[in-house]
Amino acid sequence: MSAHSSTRMLTVPVQLPCRTHVDEAVKQERYDRFMEVQQR
């Protein structure tokens, strides 16, 4: 059971940066589109 929890704690930090990185990319893309619409 301890081994399962340790591997679980290992996978969480690995997944978090990827998810936040994707979120940042999505935010940037939405922001760029928003600015495009504002300029038209």
GROMACS .gro file of C-alpha atoms in nm:
model
   40
    1MET     CA    1   0.000   0.000   0.000
    2SER     CA    2   0.288   0.236   0.079
    3ALA     CA    3   0.444   0.160  -0.261
    4HIS     CA    4   0.117   0.247  -0.433
    5SER     CA    5   0.092   0.581  -0.252
    6SER     CA    6   0.458   0.663  -0.329
    7THR     CA    7   0.412   0.600  -0.703
    8ARG     CA    8   0.092   0.802  -0.685
    9MET     CA    9   0.282   1.096  -0.534
   10LEU     CA   10   0.544   1.060  -0.808
   11THR     CA   11   0.294   1.077  -1.093
   12VAL     CA   12   0.115   1.384  -0.957
   13PRO     CA   13   0.408   1.631  -0.985
   14VAL     CA   14   0.484   1.498  -1.334
   15GLN     CA   15   0.128   1.556  -1.455
   16LEU     CA   16   0.081   1.899  -1.296
   17PRO     CA   17   0.338   2.095  -1.502
   18CYS     CA   18   0.205   1.940  -1.824
   19ARG     CA   19  -0.151   2.037  -1.739
   20THR     CA   20  -0.057   2.391  -1.638
   21HIS     CA   21   0.159   2.424  -1.950
   22VAL     CA   22  -0.136   2.323  -2.168
   23ASP     CA   23  -0.365   2.564  -1.981
   24GLU     CA   24  -0.119   2.848  -2.036
   25ALA     CA   25  -0.102   2.767  -2.407
   26VAL     CA   26  -0.481   2.763  -2.430
   27LYS     CA   27  -0.504   3.095  -2.244
   28GLN     CA   28  -0.244   3.250  -2.475
   29GLU     CA   29  -0.427   3.122  -2.783
   30ARG     CA   30  -0.760   3.258  -2.658
   31TYR     CA   31  -0.595   3.589  -2.573
   32ASP     CA   32  -0.444   3.616  -2.922
   33ARG     CA   33  -0.782   3.545  -3.082
   34PHE     CA   34  -0.948   3.796  -2.850
   35MET     CA   35  -0.700   4.065  -2.954
   36GLU     CA   36  -0.760   3.979  -3.321
   37VAL     CA   37  -1.134   4.027  -3.277
   38GLN     CA   38  -1.078   4.356  -3.093
   39GLN     CA   39  -0.859   4.495  -3.371
   40ARG     CA   40  -1.113   4.424  -3.646
   0.00000   0.00000   0.00000
